Amino acid sequence: MSIAVCPGSFDPMTLGHVDVVRRARSMFDQVVVAVAHNSSKRTLLPPAERVRLAADALAGMDGVRVVTTDGLLVDLVRDLGACAVVKGLRSGADLDAELAMALMNRHLSGVETVFVVGDPGLAHIASSLVKDVARHGGRIDDMVTPAVAAAVLDALAPTAGGGGEDGR
Ligand code: PNS
């Protein structure tokens, strides 16, 4: 059985991510979506919330499950017996960033990264932009699931602490 890991910050999961996971699932028997820690990002949503929202967005997708990790991605890949990491690409800028991680992960463990080109109709969607649009009062309901939209608006509400990016 082939298992692939689809890692990310998923802060929050978007419809672009869902598209990439669906495409990954068409190539592998199982896809494990890993909510992981990116040291260069401060998150809006805590890890457990990101896992909950990702699981909700992917509910009903057979052969897909969501986990979280605080450690190295390659350790999770090894523990799961996965044969590949899958990441989505929207642009050349994505490739620049992803290539460095793919090379590092292969250096650390030999794991290969498979790049999936997402639906161009979703290429404008990035978690950071979704949060920025929401923060400034724009509509995000066509870029994320209803549960994610509600969670982002809730996290950005003044009562939630002013919308600081410190979910971890
Ligand atoms: O969605 P992102 O922020 O681009 O995902 C990056 C992520 C979380 C997959 C990456 O930072 C990661 O793998 N973090 C886990 C810790 C790790 O393995 N770091 C070395 C990466 S080469």
JSON list of C-alpha atoms and ligand atoms in Angstrom, two decimals:
[
{"chain": "A", "resi": 1, "resn": "MET", "atom": "CA", "xyz": [0.00, 0.00, 0.00]},
{"chain": "A", "resi": 2, "resn": "SER", "atom": "CA", "xyz": [1.39, 3.41, -0.96]},
{"chain": "A", "resi": 3, "resn": "ILE", "atom": "CA", "xyz": [1.17, 6.15, 1.65]},
{"chain": "A", "resi": 4, "resn": "ALA", "atom": "CA", "xyz": [1.96, 9.81, 0.98]},
{"chain": "A", "resi": 5, "resn": "VAL", "atom": "CA", "xyz": [2.24, 12.63, 3.49]},
{"chain": "A", "resi": 6, "resn": "CYS", "atom": "CA", "xyz": [0.79, 16.00, 2.55]},
{"chain": "A", "resi": 7, "resn": "PRO", "atom": "CA", "xyz": [2.29, 18.44, 5.07]},
{"chain": "A", "resi": 8, "resn": "GLY", "atom": "CA", "xyz": [1.62, 22.09, 5.73]},
{"chain": "A", "resi": 9, "resn": "SER", "atom": "CA", "xyz": [0.84, 24.75, 8.25]},
{"chain": "A", "resi": 10, "resn": "PHE", "atom": "CA", "xyz": [-2.81, 24.74, 7.15]},
{"chain": "A", "resi": 11, "resn": "ASP", "atom": "CA", "xyz": [-3.49, 28.01, 8.97]},
{"chain": "A", "resi": 12, "resn": "PRO", "atom": "CA", "xyz": [-6.17, 27.52, 7.78]},
{"chain": "A", "resi": 13, "resn": "MET", "atom": "CA", "xyz": [-6.84, 24.76, 5.24]},
{"chain": "A", "resi": 14, "resn": "THR", "atom": "CA", "xyz": [-8.20, 26.31, 2.04]},
{"chain": "A", "resi": 15, "resn": "LEU", "atom": "CA", "xyz": [-10.07, 24.94, -0.96]},
{"chain": "A", "resi": 16, "resn": "GLY", "atom": "CA", "xyz": [-6.69, 25.00, -2.75]},
{"chain": "A", "resi": 17, "resn": "HIS", "atom": "CA", "xyz": [-5.32, 22.58, -0.17]},
{"chain": "A", "resi": 18, "resn": "VAL", "atom": "CA", "xyz": [-8.38, 20.34, -0.54]},
{"chain": "A", "resi": 19, "resn": "ASP", "atom": "CA", "xyz": [-7.77, 20.23, -4.30]},
{"chain": "A", "resi": 20, "resn": "VAL", "atom": "CA", "xyz": [-4.13, 19.20, -3.79]},
{"chain": "A", "resi": 21, "resn": "VAL", "atom": "CA", "xyz": [-5.07, 16.47, -1.29]},
{"chain": "A", "resi": 22, "resn": "ARG", "atom": "CA", "xyz": [-7.65, 15.12, -3.75]},
{"chain": "A", "resi": 23, "resn": "ARG", "atom": "CA", "xyz": [-5.03, 15.01, -6.49]},
{"chain": "A", "resi": 24, "resn": "ALA", "atom": "CA", "xyz": [-2.54, 13.32, -4.13]},
{"chain": "A", "resi": 25, "resn": "ARG", "atom": "CA", "xyz": [-5.16, 10.71, -3.23]},
{"chain": "A", "resi": 26, "resn": "SER", "atom": "CA", "xyz": [-5.57, 9.89, -6.92]},
{"chain": "A", "resi": 27, "resn": "MET", "atom": "CA", "xyz": [-1.90, 8.81, -6.96]},
{"chain": "A", "resi": 28, "resn": "PHE", "atom": "CA", "xyz": [-1.50, 7.09, -3.58]},
{"chain": "A", "resi": 29, "resn": "ASP", "atom": "CA", "xyz": [-3.58, 4.53, -1.66]},
{"chain": "A", "resi": 30, "resn": "GLN", "atom": "CA", "xyz": [-3.53, 6.64, 1.47]},
{"chain": "A", "resi": 31, "resn": "VAL", "atom": "CA", "xyz": [-2.82, 10.30, 2.09]},
{"chain": "A", "resi": 32, "resn": "VAL", "atom": "CA", "xyz": [-1.90, 11.51, 5.56]},
{"chain": "A", "resi": 33, "resn": "VAL", "atom": "CA", "xyz": [-2.36, 15.25, 5.89]},
{"chain": "A", "resi": 34, "resn": "ALA", "atom": "CA", "xyz": [0.16, 16.48, 8.47]},
{"chain": "A", "resi": 35, "resn": "VAL", "atom": "CA", "xyz": [-0.47, 19.73, 10.29]},
{"chain": "A", "resi": 36, "resn": "ALA", "atom": "CA", "xyz": [3.13, 20.70, 11.05]},
{"chain": "A", "resi": 37, "resn": "HIS", "atom": "CA", "xyz": [5.10, 23.54, 12.58]},
{"chain": "A", "resi": 38, "resn": "ASN", "atom": "CA", "xyz": [6.75, 26.03, 10.24]},
{"chain": "A", "resi": 39, "resn": "SER", "atom": "CA", "xyz": [9.34, 27.90, 12.33]},
{"chain": "A", "resi": 40, "resn": "SER", "atom": "CA", "xyz": [9.18, 30.90, 10.02]},
{"chain": "A", "resi": 41, "resn": "LYS", "atom": "CA", "xyz": [5.45, 31.48, 10.52]},
{"chain": "A", "resi": 42, "resn": "ARG", "atom": "CA", "xyz": [3.30, 32.68, 13.39]},
{"chain": "A", "resi": 43, "resn": "THR", "atom": "CA", "xyz": [-0.10, 31.06, 13.20]},
{"chain": "A", "resi": 44, "resn": "LEU", "atom": "CA", "xyz": [-3.55, 32.44, 13.84]},
{"chain": "A", "resi": 45, "resn": "LEU", "atom": "CA", "xyz": [-5.11, 29.11, 14.81]},
{"chain": "A", "resi": 46, "resn": "PRO", "atom": "CA", "xyz": [-3.75, 26.62, 17.35]},
{"chain": "A", "resi": 47, "resn": "PRO", "atom": "CA", "xyz": [-2.66, 23.20, 16.03]},
{"chain": "A", "resi": 48, "resn": "ALA", "atom": "CA", "xyz": [-5.69, 21.31, 17.36]},
{"chain": "A", "resi": 49, "resn": "GLU", "atom": "CA", "xyz": [-8.03, 23.76, 15.64]},
{"chain": "A", "resi": 50, "resn": "ARG", "atom": "CA", "xyz": [-6.11, 23.46, 12.37]},
{"chain": "A", "resi": 51, "resn": "VAL", "atom": "CA", "xyz": [-6.41, 19.68, 12.60]},
{"chain": "A", "resi": 52, "resn": "ARG", "atom": "CA", "xyz": [-10.15, 19.89, 13.33]},
{"chain": "A", "resi": 53, "resn": "LEU", "atom": "CA", "xyz": [-10.77, 22.21, 10.39]},
{"chain": "A", "resi": 54, "resn": "ALA", "atom": "CA", "xyz": [-8.64, 20.15, 8.00]},
{"chain": "A", "resi": 55, "resn": "ALA", "atom": "CA", "xyz": [-10.45, 16.96, 9.04]},
{"chain": "A", "resi": 56, "resn": "ASP", "atom": "CA", "xyz": [-13.79, 18.71, 8.51]},
{"chain": "A", "resi": 57, "resn": "ALA", "atom": "CA", "xyz": [-12.75, 19.99, 5.07]},
{"chain": "A", "resi": 58, "resn": "LEU", "atom": "CA", "xyz": [-11.57, 16.52, 4.01]},
{"chain": "A", "resi": 59, "resn": "ALA", "atom": "CA", "xyz": [-14.43, 14.56, 5.58]},
{"chain": "A", "resi": 60, "resn": "GLY", "atom": "CA", "xyz": [-15.77, 11.93, 3.22]},
{"chain": "A", "resi": 61, "resn": "MET", "atom": "CA", "xyz": [-12.52, 11.70, 1.27]},
{"chain": "A", "resi": 62, "resn": "ASP", "atom": "CA", "xyz": [-11.79, 8.00, 1.51]},
{"chain": "A", "resi": 63, "resn": "GLY", "atom": "CA", "xyz": [-8.19, 7.06, 2.37]},
{"chain": "A", "resi": 64, "resn": "VAL", "atom": "CA", "xyz": [-7.35, 10.48, 3.79]},
{"chain": "A", "resi": 65, "resn": "ARG", "atom": "CA", "xyz": [-6.67, 11.27, 7.43]},
{"chain": "A", "resi": 66, "resn": "VAL", "atom": "CA", "xyz": [-5.24, 14.20, 9.36]},
{"chain": "A", "resi": 67, "resn": "VAL", "atom": "CA", "xyz": [-2.50, 14.12, 12.00]},
{"chain": "A", "resi": 68, "resn": "THR", "atom": "CA", "xyz": [-0.35, 16.71, 13.68]},
{"chain": "A", "resi": 69, "resn": "THR", "atom": "CA", "xyz": [3.35, 16.75, 14.41]},
{"chain": "A", "resi": 70, "resn": "ASP", "atom": "CA", "xyz": [5.66, 18.98, 16.39]},
{"chain": "A", "resi": 71, "resn": "GLY", "atom": "CA", "xyz": [8.78, 17.31, 15.08]},
{"chain": "A", "resi": 72, "resn": "LEU", "atom": "CA", "xyz": [10.63, 16.82, 11.84]},
{"chain": "A", "resi": 73, "resn": "LEU", "atom": "CA", "xyz": [8.50, 15.93, 8.87]},
{"chain": "A", "resi": 74, "resn": "VAL", "atom": "CA", "xyz": [10.92, 13.19, 7.83]},
{"chain": "A", "resi": 75, "resn": "ASP", "atom": "CA", "xyz": [10.44, 11.47, 11.20]},
{"chain": "A", "resi": 76, "resn": "LEU", "atom": "CA", "xyz": [6.69, 11.37, 10.64]},
{"chain": "A", "resi": 77, "resn": "VAL", "atom": "CA", "xyz": [7.22, 10.05, 7.11]},
{"chain": "A", "resi": 78, "resn": "ARG", "atom": "CA", "xyz": [9.41, 7.26, 8.51]},
{"chain": "A", "resi": 79, "resn": "ASP", "atom": "CA", "xyz": [7.00, 6.41, 11.34]},
{"chain": "A", "resi": 80, "resn": "LEU", "atom": "CA", "xyz": [4.07, 6.16, 8.92]},
{"chain": "A", "resi": 81, "resn": "GLY", "atom": "CA", "xyz": [6.01, 4.09, 6.40]},
{"chain": "A", "resi": 82, "resn": "ALA", "atom": "CA", "xyz": [5.16, 6.69, 3.76]},
{"chain": "A", "resi": 83, "resn": "CYS", "atom": "CA", "xyz": [6.92, 6.63, 0.39]},
{"chain": "A", "resi": 84, "resn": "ALA", "atom": "CA", "xyz": [6.58, 10.29, -0.56]},
{"chain": "A", "resi": 85, "resn": "VAL", "atom": "CA", "xyz": [5.80, 13.83, 0.49]},
{"chain": "A", "resi": 86, "resn": "VAL", "atom": "CA", "xyz": [3.26, 15.66, -1.68]},
{"chain": "A", "resi": 87, "resn": "LYS", "atom": "CA", "xyz": [3.12, 19.44, -1.97]},
{"chain": "A", "resi": 88, "resn": "GLY", "atom": "CA", "xyz": [1.01, 21.65, -4.18]},
{"chain": "A", "resi": 89, "resn": "LEU", "atom": "CA", "xyz": [2.37, 24.32, -6.52]},
{"chain": "A", "resi": 90, "resn": "ARG", "atom": "CA", "xyz": [0.56, 27.48, -7.62]},
{"chain": "A", "resi": 91, "resn": "SER", "atom": "CA", "xyz": [3.49, 29.39, -9.09]},
{"chain": "A", "resi": 92, "resn": "GLY", "atom": "CA", "xyz": [7.22, 29.59, -9.62]},
{"chain": "A", "resi": 93, "resn": "ALA", "atom": "CA", "xyz": [7.50, 31.38, -6.30]},
{"chain": "A", "resi": 94, "resn": "ASP", "atom": "CA", "xyz": [5.99, 28.34, -4.61]},
{"chain": "A", "resi": 95, "resn": "LEU", "atom": "CA", "xyz": [8.54, 26.13, -6.33]},
{"chain": "A", "resi": 96, "resn": "ASP", "atom": "CA", "xyz": [11.44, 28.25, -5.04]},
{"chain": "A", "resi": 97, "resn": "ALA", "atom": "CA", "xyz": [10.29, 27.78, -1.47]},
{"chain": "A", "resi": 98, "resn": "GLU", "atom": "CA", "xyz": [9.27, 24.15, -1.84]},
{"chain": "A", "resi": 99, "resn": "LEU", "atom": "CA", "xyz": [12.45, 23.09, -3.61]},
{"chain": "A", "resi": 100, "resn": "ALA", "atom": "CA", "xyz": [14.57, 24.03, -0.61]},
{"chain": "A", "resi": 101, "resn": "MET", "atom": "CA", "xyz": [12.40, 21.93, 1.69]},
{"chain": "A", "resi": 102, "resn": "ALA", "atom": "CA", "xyz": [12.26, 19.02, -0.73]},
{"chain": "A", "resi": 103, "resn": "LEU", "atom": "CA", "xyz": [16.04, 18.97, -1.02]},
{"chain": "A", "resi": 104, "resn": "MET", "atom": "CA", "xyz": [16.49, 19.18, 2.74]},
{"chain": "A", "resi": 105, "resn": "ASN", "atom": "CA", "xyz": [14.02, 16.37, 3.39]},
{"chain": "A", "resi": 106, "resn": "ARG", "atom": "CA", "xyz": [15.76, 14.17, 0.82]},
{"chain": "A", "resi": 107, "resn": "HIS", "atom": "CA", "xyz": [19.13, 15.02, 2.38]},
{"chain": "A", "resi": 108, "resn": "LEU", "atom": "CA", "xyz": [17.83, 14.05, 5.83]},
{"chain": "A", "resi": 109, "resn": "SER", "atom": "CA", "xyz": [16.08, 10.83, 4.94]},
{"chain": "A", "resi": 110, "resn": "GLY", "atom": "CA", "xyz": [16.08, 10.10, 1.23]},
{"chain": "A", "resi": 111, "resn": "VAL", "atom": "CA", "xyz": [12.35, 10.79, 0.95]},
{"chain": "A", "resi": 112, "resn": "GLU", "atom": "CA", "xyz": [11.16, 12.07, -2.43]},
{"chain": "A", "resi": 113, "resn": "THR", "atom": "CA", "xyz": [8.76, 15.01, -2.79]},
{"chain": "A", "resi": 114, "resn": "VAL", "atom": "CA", "xyz": [6.09, 14.90, -5.48]},
{"chain": "A", "resi": 115, "resn": "PHE", "atom": "CA", "xyz": [4.85, 18.28, -6.65]},
{"chain": "A", "resi": 116, "resn": "VAL", "atom": "CA", "xyz": [1.24, 18.55, -7.68]},
{"chain": "A", "resi": 117, "resn": "VAL", "atom": "CA", "xyz": [-0.01, 21.42, -9.83]},
{"chain": "A", "resi": 118, "resn": "GLY", "atom": "CA", "xyz": [-3.29, 22.59, -8.42]},
{"chain": "A", "resi": 119, "resn": "ASP", "atom": "CA", "xyz": [-6.40, 23.84, -10.17]},
{"chain": "A", "resi": 120, "resn": "PRO", "atom": "CA", "xyz": [-5.45, 27.21, -11.76]},
{"chain": "A", "resi": 121, "resn": "GLY", "atom": "CA", "xyz": [-8.89, 28.48, -10.77]},
{"chain": "A", "resi": 122, "resn": "LEU", "atom": "CA", "xyz": [-7.76, 28.21, -7.15]},
{"chain": "A", "resi": 123, "resn": "ALA", "atom": "CA", "xyz": [-4.23, 29.60, -7.64]},
{"chain": "A", "resi": 124, "resn": "HIS", "atom": "CA", "xyz": [-5.14, 32.95, -6.05]},
{"chain": "A", "resi": 125, "resn": "ILE", "atom": "CA", "xyz": [-5.89, 31.25, -2.73]},
{"chain": "A", "resi": 126, "resn": "ALA", "atom": "CA", "xyz": [-3.24, 31.33, -0.02]},
{"chain": "A", "resi": 127, "resn": "SER", "atom": "CA", "xyz": [-3.90, 30.95, 3.70]},
{"chain": "A", "resi": 128, "resn": "SER", "atom": "CA", "xyz": [-2.06, 34.20, 4.44]},
{"chain": "A", "resi": 129, "resn": "LEU", "atom": "CA", "xyz": [-4.14, 36.15, 1.90]},
{"chain": "A", "resi": 130, "resn": "VAL", "atom": "CA", "xyz": [-7.39, 34.58, 3.13]},
{"chain": "A", "resi": 131, "resn": "LYS", "atom": "CA", "xyz": [-6.59, 35.81, 6.65]},
{"chain": "A", "resi": 132, "resn": "ASP", "atom": "CA", "xyz": [-5.67, 39.25, 5.36]},
{"chain": "A", "resi": 133, "resn": "VAL", "atom": "CA", "xyz": [-8.88, 39.56, 3.35]},
{"chain": "A", "resi": 134, "resn": "ALA", "atom": "CA", "xyz": [-10.91, 38.47, 6.39]},
{"chain": "A", "resi": 135, "resn": "ARG", "atom": "CA", "xyz": [-9.02, 40.85, 8.66]},
{"chain": "A", "resi": 136, "resn": "HIS", "atom": "CA", "xyz": [-10.03, 43.73, 6.40]},
{"chain": "A", "resi": 137, "resn": "GLY", "atom": "CA", "xyz": [-13.67, 42.74, 6.17]},
{"chain": "A", "resi": 138, "resn": "GLY", "atom": "CA", "xyz": [-13.62, 40.98, 2.79]},
{"chain": "A", "resi": 139, "resn": "ARG", "atom": "CA", "xyz": [-15.45, 37.80, 1.82]},
{"chain": "A", "resi": 140, "resn": "ILE", "atom": "CA", "xyz": [-13.61, 34.50, 2.19]},
{"chain": "A", "resi": 141, "resn": "ASP", "atom": "CA", "xyz": [-16.49, 32.05, 1.92]},
{"chain": "A", "resi": 142, "resn": "ASP", "atom": "CA", "xyz": [-15.61, 31.08, -1.67]},
{"chain": "A", "resi": 143, "resn": "MET", "atom": "CA", "xyz": [-12.02, 30.21, -0.71]},
{"chain": "A", "resi": 144, "resn": "VAL", "atom": "CA", "xyz": [-12.50, 28.07, 2.40]},
{"chain": "A", "resi": 145, "resn": "THR", "atom": "CA", "xyz": [-15.11, 25.78, 3.91]},
{"chain": "A", "resi": 146, "resn": "PRO", "atom": "CA", "xyz": [-17.90, 27.29, 6.02]},
{"chain": "A", "resi": 147, "resn": "ALA", "atom": "CA", "xyz": [-16.28, 25.90, 9.20]},
{"chain": "A", "resi": 148, "resn": "VAL", "atom": "CA", "xyz": [-12.95, 27.50, 8.33]},
{"chain": "A", "resi": 149, "resn": "ALA", "atom": "CA", "xyz": [-14.57, 30.84, 7.49]},
{"chain": "A", "resi": 150, "resn": "ALA", "atom": "CA", "xyz": [-16.34, 30.83, 10.86]},
{"chain": "A", "resi": 151, "resn": "ALA", "atom": "CA", "xyz": [-13.17, 29.86, 12.75]},
{"chain": "A", "resi": 152, "resn": "VAL", "atom": "CA", "xyz": [-11.05, 32.53, 11.05]},
{"chain": "A", "resi": 153, "resn": "LEU", "atom": "CA", "xyz": [-13.60, 35.26, 11.72]},
{"chain": "A", "resi": 154, "resn": "ASP", "atom": "CA", "xyz": [-13.90, 34.08, 15.32]},
{"chain": "A", "resi": 155, "resn": "ALA", "atom": "CA", "xyz": [-10.12, 34.08, 15.82]},
{"chain": "A", "resi": 156, "resn": "LEU", "atom": "CA", "xyz": [-9.85, 37.58, 14.36]},
{"chain": "A", "resi": 157, "resn": "ALA", "atom": "CA", "xyz": [-12.69, 39.00, 16.46]},
{"chain": "A", "resi": 158, "resn": "PRO", "atom": "CA", "xyz": [-11.54, 41.60, 19.01]},
{"chain": "A", "resi": 159, "resn": "THR", "atom": "CA", "xyz": [-12.82, 39.42, 21.87]},
{"chain": "A", "resi": 160, "resn": "ALA", "atom": "CA", "xyz": [-10.41, 36.71, 20.71]},
{"chain": "A", "resi": 161, "resn": "GLY", "atom": "CA", "xyz": [-7.50, 39.00, 21.52]},
{"chain": "A", "resi": 162, "resn": "GLY", "atom": "CA", "xyz": [-7.34, 41.32, 18.54]},
{"chain": "A", "resi": 163, "resn": "GLY", "atom": "CA", "xyz": [-6.44, 38.82, 15.87]},
{"chain": "A", "resi": 164, "resn": "GLY", "atom": "CA", "xyz": [-2.78, 38.36, 16.69]},
{"chain": "A", "resi": 165, "resn": "GLU", "atom": "CA", "xyz": [-0.97, 35.62, 14.82]},
{"chain": "A", "resi": 166, "resn": "ASP", "atom": "CA", "xyz": [0.03, 33.60, 17.82]},
{"chain": "A", "resi": 167, "resn": "GLY", "atom": "CA", "xyz": [-2.10, 30.50, 17.65]},
{"chain": "A", "resi": 168, "resn": "ARG", "atom": "CA", "xyz": [0.65, 28.16, 18.75]},
{"chain": "B", "resi": 1, "resn": "PNS", "atom": "O1", "xyz": [2.36, 25.23, 4.64]},
{"chain": "B", "resi": 1, "resn": "PNS", "atom": "P1", "xyz": [3.84, 25.47, 4.85]},
{"chain": "B", "resi": 1, "resn": "PNS", "atom": "O2", "xyz": [4.06, 26.48, 5.98]},
{"chain": "B", "resi": 1, "resn": "PNS", "atom": "O3", "xyz": [4.56, 25.85, 3.60]},
{"chain": "B", "resi": 1, "resn": "PNS", "atom": "O4", "xyz": [4.46, 24.07, 5.31]},
{"chain": "B", "resi": 1, "resn": "PNS", "atom": "C1", "xyz": [5.80, 24.00, 5.70]},
{"chain": "B", "resi": 1, "resn": "PNS", "atom": "C2", "xyz": [5.99, 22.78, 6.63]},
{"chain": "B", "resi": 1, "resn": "PNS", "atom": "C3", "xyz": [5.12, 22.92, 7.86]},
{"chain": "B", "resi": 1, "resn": "PNS", "atom": "C4", "xyz": [5.60, 21.52, 5.86]},
{"chain": "B", "resi": 1, "resn": "PNS", "atom": "C5", "xyz": [7.50, 22.71, 7.01]},
{"chain": "B", "resi": 1, "resn": "PNS", "atom": "O5", "xyz": [7.86, 23.87, 7.69]},
{"chain": "B", "resi": 1, "resn": "PNS", "atom": "C6", "xyz": [7.82, 21.46, 7.83]},
{"chain": "B", "resi": 1, "resn": "PNS", "atom": "O6", "xyz": [8.04, 20.41, 7.26]},
{"chain": "B", "resi": 1, "resn": "PNS", "atom": "N1", "xyz": [7.82, 21.60, 9.18]},
{"chain": "B", "resi": 1, "resn": "PNS", "atom": "C7", "xyz": [8.10, 20.49, 10.07]},
{"chain": "B", "resi": 1, "resn": "PNS", "atom": "C8", "xyz": [9.52, 20.61, 10.68]},
{"chain": "B", "resi": 1, "resn": "PNS", "atom": "C9", "xyz": [10.54, 20.21, 9.63]},
{"chain": "B", "resi": 1, "resn": "PNS", "atom": "O7", "xyz": [10.59, 19.09, 9.20]},
{"chain": "B", "resi": 1, "resn": "PNS", "atom": "N2", "xyz": [11.35, 21.21, 9.22]},
{"chain": "B", "resi": 1, "resn": "PNS", "atom": "C10", "xyz": [12.34, 21.03, 8.16]},
{"chain": "B", "resi": 1, "resn": "PNS", "atom": "C11", "xyz": [11.68, 21.28, 6.83]},
{"chain": "B", "resi": 1, "resn": "PNS", "atom": "S1", "xyz": [12.80, 21.08, 5.48]}
]
